DNA sequence: TACAATTTTCAGAAATTTCTGAAAATTAAG
DNA sequence: CTTAATTTTCAGAAATTTCTGAAAATTGTA
C-alpha cells in the first residue's frame, strides 16, 4: 500500500490532532488512513504504511473497535482480517461525537450526582454544593442536548447547522405559532 | 485554605477528567478549585491546597489565563496576585467550548483547505481528494454551527437545549411560517 | 537607588503514555 | 490432531508529558 503525498499529509495531521480528539497518535493515523482509503486494509498493510509495529496496530484496531469506528471484513481466500471505516463521514462524526459525550460528560455527571446526595454539614459545604449544583445542571442539560443532536436525522441536523443567524429568529417563533411545538419544561 | 471533603472530591475528579477536557491534571484541579471557591485565591494557597509546587502553580495559572478562564484580582494591602474563575458557570462553559473549537477544528480546517488547493495528479489522488472534501465540508459546517451556538444569548441557548424532541418539530416549521426566518442557503 | 516580596523560568527528575517485538494464544484448513 | 497462518498480549524500552525547586527576573515600596 502506497499513500499519495496528499493522503500522507492527511494521515500525519490526524495523528497530530489525535490526542485532542481522544486517541493517541497512531490510532489517529490508522483512523485517518481507513477514512481516506475506501478499500479494506489489513493489519500488515497498516503497519507497513504507517511504519509502526504489528503489535501496535493490533492494539490500535482494538481501540478503534471500542470506539465503533471500524468494520471487519473478510476477503474470499484470504485468512487475514480486513478493516474499513464504519460508514460515511457523517456516521463517523456522529460516532465520535457520541463516544466523546459518554467519556467526557457521563463520569462527571455520575460523580456530581453522588456529591449532591450528601447533606451539607456546614455553611461552607452548603455554598460549595450550590456551585456543584450549578455545574451539574449545566452539564446535564448539555448531555441531553448532545443526545438530542445525535438522534436527529441527518437532514434535520444539516438544516439546523445551516441556519446560522436564522437560529435565533427560529427560536423566537417557538410557541408563538398555531400548531407549533408545545412549550417544553 | 482547607477544602471540605465535597470540594476535595470535586477537585480530584476534575483533575482526572482534565486530560479529556484539554488540560493536564493539575490545571484541571486548579480550575475546579477556583470554580467551587468563590473567594479569590493566591498562588501559595493553590500550591498548599493541591499539594503541588509553586512553579507548577505558576505554569498552570499561565495556561488558565491562555484559556481565558481566570481573572486576576488584587486585595488592598497585599502584594500577591489573587485569582477567581472568570464569570459564571455558563461563561466558563462557553469559554471552554470556544477554546476547544479553536484548538480541535481550526488547525484541521486550515490543513484540509491547503490539501484541496492541489490539483490531483492521478485517479488515486482524485478519489482521496473527494473524501478530504467530504471531511472538510462536514468540519466546516460543524465549526460554523459551534460559532453560531457560542454567539447565542444565554436565554436562547437555554431554550434550544431544552427543546428536546421539540427540536425536529421546530425544524419542520422552518420556512413554512408567514413572517418566519427566511431560508438560509 | 536598594531591597524585599513575589512571580516566572527552565533544567533535570519523575511520572505517564506509547510502542516494540518476541512469545503465547487463537483460528482455520487438511 | 497437526500444522501453519494470523492475531493478541504484555514486559520492558522509548518517547512524551508533567512536575519540582532553585535561580533569575520582575514588581512595588520606600
PDB file of N, CA and C in Angstrom, chain A residues 12-75:
ATOM      1  N   UNK A  12      -0.861  12.078   8.629  1.00  0.00           N
ATOM      2  CA  UNK A  12       0.038  12.621   9.649  1.00  0.00           C
ATOM      3  C   UNK A  12      -0.675  13.670  10.493  1.00  0.00           C
ATOM      4  N   UNK A  13      -1.448  14.515   9.841  1.00  0.00           N
ATOM      5  CA  UNK A  13      -2.163  15.547  10.597  1.00  0.00           C
ATOM      6  C   UNK A  13      -3.142  14.933  11.591  1.00  0.00           C
ATOM      7  N   UNK A  14      -3.886  13.937  11.144  1.00  0.00           N
ATOM      8  CA  UNK A  14      -4.823  13.298  12.073  1.00  0.00           C
ATOM      9  C   UNK A  14      -4.085  12.621  13.219  1.00  0.00           C
ATOM     10  N   UNK A  15      -2.858  12.223  12.970  1.00  0.00           N
ATOM     11  CA  UNK A  15      -2.033  11.718  14.056  1.00  0.00           C
ATOM     12  C   UNK A  15      -1.756  12.817  15.074  1.00  0.00           C
ATOM     13  N   UNK A  16      -1.315  13.966  14.555  1.00  0.00           N
ATOM     14  CA  UNK A  16      -1.013  15.094  15.454  1.00  0.00           C
ATOM     15  C   UNK A  16      -2.246  15.491  16.269  1.00  0.00           C
ATOM     16  N   UNK A  17      -3.389  15.575  15.589  1.00  0.00           N
ATOM     17  CA  UNK A  17      -4.607  16.021  16.258  1.00  0.00           C
ATOM     18  C   UNK A  17      -5.181  14.937  17.171  1.00  0.00           C
ATOM     19  N   UNK A  18      -4.747  13.722  16.913  1.00  0.00           N
ATOM     20  CA  UNK A  18      -5.303  12.582  17.635  1.00  0.00           C
ATOM     21  C   UNK A  18      -5.587  12.847  19.102  1.00  0.00           C
ATOM     22  N   UNK A  19      -4.561  13.321  19.795  1.00  0.00           N
ATOM     23  CA  UNK A  19      -4.722  13.449  21.249  1.00  0.00           C
ATOM     24  C   UNK A  19      -5.826  14.442  21.603  1.00  0.00           C
ATOM     25  N   UNK A  20      -6.017  15.449  20.777  1.00  0.00           N
ATOM     26  CA  UNK A  20      -7.091  16.402  21.069  1.00  0.00           C
ATOM     27  C   UNK A  20      -8.465  15.781  20.851  1.00  0.00           C
ATOM     28  N   UNK A  21      -8.490  14.743  20.033  1.00  0.00           N
ATOM     29  CA  UNK A  21      -9.764  14.118  19.725  1.00  0.00           C
ATOM     30  C   UNK A  21     -10.020  12.879  20.554  1.00  0.00           C
ATOM     31  N   UNK A  22      -9.089  12.579  21.449  1.00  0.00           N
ATOM     32  CA  UNK A  22      -9.351  11.467  22.349  1.00  0.00           C
ATOM     33  C   UNK A  22      -8.611  10.176  22.059  1.00  0.00           C
ATOM     34  N   UNK A  23      -7.758  10.153  21.026  1.00  0.00           N
ATOM     35  CA  UNK A  23      -6.928   8.956  20.858  1.00  0.00           C
ATOM     36  C   UNK A  23      -5.470   9.324  20.661  1.00  0.00           C
ATOM     37  N   UNK A  24      -4.616   8.343  20.661  1.00  0.00           N
ATOM     38  CA  UNK A  24      -3.198   8.674  20.537  1.00  0.00           C
ATOM     39  C   UNK A  24      -2.767   8.766  19.071  1.00  0.00           C
ATOM     40  N   UNK A  25      -1.512   9.125  18.864  1.00  0.00           N
ATOM     41  CA  UNK A  25      -1.066   9.422  17.514  1.00  0.00           C
ATOM     42  C   UNK A  25      -1.334   8.300  16.518  1.00  0.00           C
ATOM     43  N   UNK A  26      -0.890   7.100  16.862  1.00  0.00           N
ATOM     44  CA  UNK A  26      -1.046   6.036  15.867  1.00  0.00           C
ATOM     45  C   UNK A  26      -2.509   5.661  15.628  1.00  0.00           C
ATOM     46  N   UNK A  27      -3.320   5.718  16.664  1.00  0.00           N
ATOM     47  CA  UNK A  27      -4.737   5.432  16.463  1.00  0.00           C
ATOM     48  C   UNK A  27      -5.352   6.486  15.538  1.00  0.00           C
ATOM     49  N   UNK A  28      -4.955   7.741  15.749  1.00  0.00           N
ATOM     50  CA  UNK A  28      -5.423   8.809  14.866  1.00  0.00           C
ATOM     51  C   UNK A  28      -5.013   8.555  13.428  1.00  0.00           C
ATOM     52  N   UNK A  29      -3.785   8.109  13.239  1.00  0.00           N
ATOM     53  CA  UNK A  29      -3.296   7.840  11.886  1.00  0.00           C
ATOM     54  C   UNK A  29      -4.051   6.688  11.245  1.00  0.00           C
ATOM     55  N   UNK A  30      -4.268   5.656  12.032  1.00  0.00           N
ATOM     56  CA  UNK A  30      -4.982   4.499  11.491  1.00  0.00           C
ATOM     57  C   UNK A  30      -6.389   4.893  11.062  1.00  0.00           C
ATOM     58  N   UNK A  31      -7.029   5.665  11.913  1.00  0.00           N
ATOM     59  CA  UNK A  31      -8.386   6.114  11.608  1.00  0.00           C
ATOM     60  C   UNK A  31      -8.394   6.947  10.325  1.00  0.00           C
ATOM     61  N   UNK A  32      -7.441   7.843  10.226  1.00  0.00           N
ATOM     62  CA  UNK A  32      -7.360   8.702   9.036  1.00  0.00           C
ATOM     63  C   UNK A  32      -7.141   7.857   7.785  1.00  0.00           C
ATOM     64  N   UNK A  33      -6.234   6.922   7.895  1.00  0.00           N
ATOM     65  CA  UNK A  33      -5.938   6.103   6.719  1.00  0.00           C
ATOM     66  C   UNK A  33      -7.169   5.330   6.268  1.00  0.00           C
ATOM     67  N   UNK A  34      -7.860   4.733   7.227  1.00  0.00           N
ATOM     68  CA  UNK A  34      -9.057   3.981   6.855  1.00  0.00           C
ATOM     69  C   UNK A  34     -10.129   4.907   6.292  1.00  0.00           C
ATOM     70  N   UNK A  35     -10.088   6.160   6.738  1.00  0.00           N
ATOM     71  CA  UNK A  35     -11.102   7.107   6.249  1.00  0.00           C
ATOM     72  C   UNK A  35     -10.861   7.544   4.806  1.00  0.00           C
ATOM     73  N   UNK A  36      -9.601   7.775   4.433  1.00  0.00           N
ATOM     74  CA  UNK A  36      -9.395   8.167   3.030  1.00  0.00           C
ATOM     75  C   UNK A  36      -9.260   6.991   2.090  1.00  0.00           C
ATOM     76  N   UNK A  37      -9.033   5.805   2.661  1.00  0.00           N
ATOM     77  CA  UNK A  37      -8.807   4.657   1.800  1.00  0.00           C
ATOM     78  C   UNK A  37     -10.075   3.823   1.737  1.00  0.00           C
ATOM     79  N   UNK A  38     -10.781   3.847   0.621  1.00  0.00           N
ATOM     80  CA  UNK A  38     -12.080   3.171   0.585  1.00  0.00           C
ATOM     81  C   UNK A  38     -11.983   1.649   0.656  1.00  0.00           C
ATOM     82  N   UNK A  39     -10.900   1.075   0.129  1.00  0.00           N
ATOM     83  CA  UNK A  39     -10.804  -0.383   0.136  1.00  0.00           C
ATOM     84  C   UNK A  39     -10.374  -0.907   1.505  1.00  0.00           C
ATOM     85  N   UNK A  40     -10.837  -2.102   1.838  1.00  0.00           N
ATOM     86  CA  UNK A  40     -10.448  -2.721   3.106  1.00  0.00           C
ATOM     87  C   UNK A  40      -8.935  -2.907   3.195  1.00  0.00           C
ATOM     88  N   UNK A  41      -8.405  -2.762   4.402  1.00  0.00           N
ATOM     89  CA  UNK A  41      -6.966  -2.794   4.647  1.00  0.00           C
ATOM     90  C   UNK A  41      -6.712  -3.782   5.771  1.00  0.00           C
ATOM     91  N   UNK A  42      -5.620  -4.549   5.669  1.00  0.00           N
ATOM     92  CA  UNK A  42      -5.336  -5.475   6.760  1.00  0.00           C
ATOM     93  C   UNK A  42      -4.252  -4.919   7.685  1.00  0.00           C
ATOM     94  N   UNK A  43      -4.036  -5.613   8.773  1.00  0.00           N
ATOM     95  CA  UNK A  43      -3.143  -5.103   9.815  1.00  0.00           C
ATOM     96  C   UNK A  43      -1.714  -4.932   9.311  1.00  0.00           C
ATOM     97  N   UNK A  44      -1.251  -5.867   8.495  1.00  0.00           N
ATOM     98  CA  UNK A  44       0.120  -5.750   7.996  1.00  0.00           C
ATOM     99  C   UNK A  44       0.275  -4.525   7.103  1.00  0.00           C
ATOM    100  N   UNK A  45      -0.748  -4.272   6.307  1.00  0.00           N
ATOM    101  CA  UNK A  45      -0.695  -3.094   5.444  1.00  0.00           C
ATOM    102  C   UNK A  45      -0.653  -1.815   6.273  1.00  0.00           C
ATOM    103  N   UNK A  46      -1.422  -1.800   7.344  1.00  0.00           N
ATOM    104  CA  UNK A  46      -1.411  -0.628   8.217  1.00  0.00           C
ATOM    105  C   UNK A  46      -0.020  -0.431   8.827  1.00  0.00           C
ATOM    106  N   UNK A  47       0.535  -1.534   9.333  1.00  0.00           N
ATOM    107  CA  UNK A  47       1.853  -1.454   9.961  1.00  0.00           C
ATOM    108  C   UNK A  47       2.887  -0.937   8.968  1.00  0.00           C
ATOM    109  N   UNK A  48       2.803  -1.452   7.745  1.00  0.00           N
ATOM    110  CA  UNK A  48       3.770  -1.060   6.721  1.00  0.00           C
ATOM    111  C   UNK A  48       3.571   0.398   6.313  1.00  0.00           C
ATOM    112  N   UNK A  49       2.320   0.775   6.061  1.00  0.00           N
ATOM    113  CA  UNK A  49       2.052   2.141   5.592  1.00  0.00           C
ATOM    114  C   UNK A  49       2.386   3.182   6.650  1.00  0.00           C
ATOM    115  N   UNK A  50       2.147   2.848   7.910  1.00  0.00           N
ATOM    116  CA  UNK A  50       2.374   3.835   8.968  1.00  0.00           C
ATOM    117  C   UNK A  50       3.725   3.659   9.650  1.00  0.00           C
ATOM    118  N   UNK A  51       4.454   2.615   9.229  1.00  0.00           N
ATOM    119  CA  UNK A  51       5.756   2.323   9.835  1.00  0.00           C
ATOM    120  C   UNK A  51       5.669   2.155  11.346  1.00  0.00           C
ATOM    121  N   UNK A  52       4.752   1.348  11.769  1.00  0.00           N
ATOM    122  CA  UNK A  52       4.647   1.027  13.186  1.00  0.00           C
ATOM    123  C   UNK A  52       4.596  -0.476  13.350  1.00  0.00           C
ATOM    124  N   UNK A  53       4.790  -0.929  14.596  1.00  0.00           N
ATOM    125  CA  UNK A  53       4.888  -2.372  14.807  1.00  0.00           C
ATOM    126  C   UNK A  53       3.535  -3.053  14.669  1.00  0.00           C
ATOM    127  N   UNK A  54       3.616  -4.328  14.389  1.00  0.00           N
ATOM    128  CA  UNK A  54       2.408  -5.126  14.238  1.00  0.00           C
ATOM    129  C   UNK A  54       1.586  -5.130  15.517  1.00  0.00           C
ATOM    130  N   UNK A  55       2.260  -5.180  16.648  1.00  0.00           N
ATOM    131  CA  UNK A  55       1.569  -5.189  17.932  1.00  0.00           C
ATOM    132  C   UNK A  55       0.800  -3.902  18.161  1.00  0.00           C
ATOM    133  N   UNK A  56       1.420  -2.809  17.790  1.00  0.00           N
ATOM    134  CA  UNK A  56       0.779  -1.509  17.941  1.00  0.00           C
ATOM    135  C   UNK A  56      -0.494  -1.437  17.094  1.00  0.00           C
ATOM    136  N   UNK A  57      -0.419  -1.984  15.894  1.00  0.00           N
ATOM    137  CA  UNK A  57      -1.602  -1.997  15.034  1.00  0.00           C
ATOM    138  C   UNK A  57      -2.719  -2.783  15.692  1.00  0.00           C
ATOM    139  N   UNK A  58      -2.365  -3.905  16.267  1.00  0.00           N
ATOM    140  CA  UNK A  58      -3.375  -4.744  16.905  1.00  0.00           C
ATOM    141  C   UNK A  58      -4.069  -3.968  18.022  1.00  0.00           C
ATOM    142  N   UNK A  59      -3.277  -3.281  18.842  1.00  0.00           N
ATOM    143  CA  UNK A  59      -3.864  -2.509  19.934  1.00  0.00           C
ATOM    144  C   UNK A  59      -4.711  -1.355  19.406  1.00  0.00           C
ATOM    145  N   UNK A  60      -4.195  -0.706  18.376  1.00  0.00           N
ATOM    146  CA  UNK A  60      -4.938   0.415  17.813  1.00  0.00           C
ATOM    147  C   UNK A  60      -6.281  -0.013  17.236  1.00  0.00           C
ATOM    148  N   UNK A  61      -6.263  -1.165  16.556  1.00  0.00           N
ATOM    149  CA  UNK A  61      -7.528  -1.646  15.988  1.00  0.00           C
ATOM    150  C   UNK A  61      -8.518  -1.980  17.094  1.00  0.00           C
ATOM    151  N   UNK A  62      -7.980  -2.519  18.179  1.00  0.00           N
ATOM    152  CA  UNK A  62      -8.868  -2.830  19.300  1.00  0.00           C
ATOM    153  C   UNK A  62      -9.534  -1.554  19.800  1.00  0.00           C
ATOM    154  N   UNK A  63      -8.742  -0.498  19.903  1.00  0.00           N
ATOM    155  CA  UNK A  63      -9.310   0.758  20.374  1.00  0.00           C
ATOM    156  C   UNK A  63     -10.335   1.320  19.383  1.00  0.00           C
ATOM    157  N   UNK A  64     -10.005   1.256  18.101  1.00  0.00           N
ATOM    158  CA  UNK A  64     -10.959   1.765  17.106  1.00  0.00           C
ATOM    159  C   UNK A  64     -12.248   0.956  17.129  1.00  0.00           C
ATOM    160  N   UNK A  65     -12.129  -0.319  17.466  1.00  0.00           N
ATOM    161  CA  UNK A  65     -13.343  -1.115  17.584  1.00  0.00           C
ATOM    162  C   UNK A  65     -14.151  -0.695  18.805  1.00  0.00           C
ATOM    163  N   UNK A  66     -13.439  -0.374  19.894  1.00  0.00           N
ATOM    164  CA  UNK A  66     -14.135   0.099  21.085  1.00  0.00           C
ATOM    165  C   UNK A  66     -14.889   1.405  20.787  1.00  0.00           C
ATOM    166  N   UNK A  67     -14.325   2.211  19.914  1.00  0.00           N
ATOM    167  CA  UNK A  67     -14.993   3.451  19.506  1.00  0.00           C
ATOM    168  C   UNK A  67     -16.071   3.180  18.445  1.00  0.00           C
ATOM    169  N   UNK A  68     -16.179   1.968  18.006  1.00  0.00           N
ATOM    170  CA  UNK A  68     -17.112   1.573  16.940  1.00  0.00           C
ATOM    171  C   UNK A  68     -16.864   2.362  15.654  1.00  0.00           C
ATOM    172  N   UNK A  69     -15.589   2.565  15.355  1.00  0.00           N
ATOM    173  CA  UNK A  69     -15.255   3.350  14.168  1.00  0.00           C
ATOM    174  C   UNK A  69     -14.806   2.500  12.997  1.00  0.00           C
ATOM    175  N   UNK A  70     -14.598   1.211  13.223  1.00  0.00           N
ATOM    176  CA  UNK A  70     -14.153   0.351  12.119  1.00  0.00           C
ATOM    177  C   UNK A  70     -15.053  -0.877  11.977  1.00  0.00           C
ATOM    178  N   UNK A  71     -15.023  -1.391  10.778  1.00  0.00           N
ATOM    179  CA  UNK A  71     -15.790  -2.591  10.452  1.00  0.00           C
ATOM    180  C   UNK A  71     -14.828  -3.664   9.976  1.00  0.00           C
ATOM    181  N   UNK A  72     -15.112  -4.879  10.378  1.00  0.00           N
ATOM    182  CA  UNK A  72     -14.272  -6.007   9.987  1.00  0.00           C
ATOM    183  C   UNK A  72     -14.831  -6.650   8.721  1.00  0.00           C
ATOM    184  N   UNK A  73     -13.895  -6.997   7.802  1.00  0.00           N
ATOM    185  CA  UNK A  73     -14.317  -7.670   6.569  1.00  0.00           C
ATOM    186  C   UNK A  73     -13.426  -8.879   6.330  1.00  0.00           C
ATOM    187  N   UNK A  74     -13.927  -9.787   5.502  1.00  0.00           N
ATOM    188  CA  UNK A  74     -13.070 -10.890   5.065  1.00  0.00           C
ATOM    189  C   UNK A  74     -13.104 -11.003   3.551  1.00  0.00           C
ATOM    190  N   UNK A  75     -11.930 -11.170   2.983  1.00  0.00           N
ATOM    191  CA  UNK A  75     -11.868 -11.351   1.544  1.00  0.00           C
ATOM    192  C   UNK A  75     -11.793 -12.846   1.253  1.00  0.00           C
TER     193      UNK A  75
END
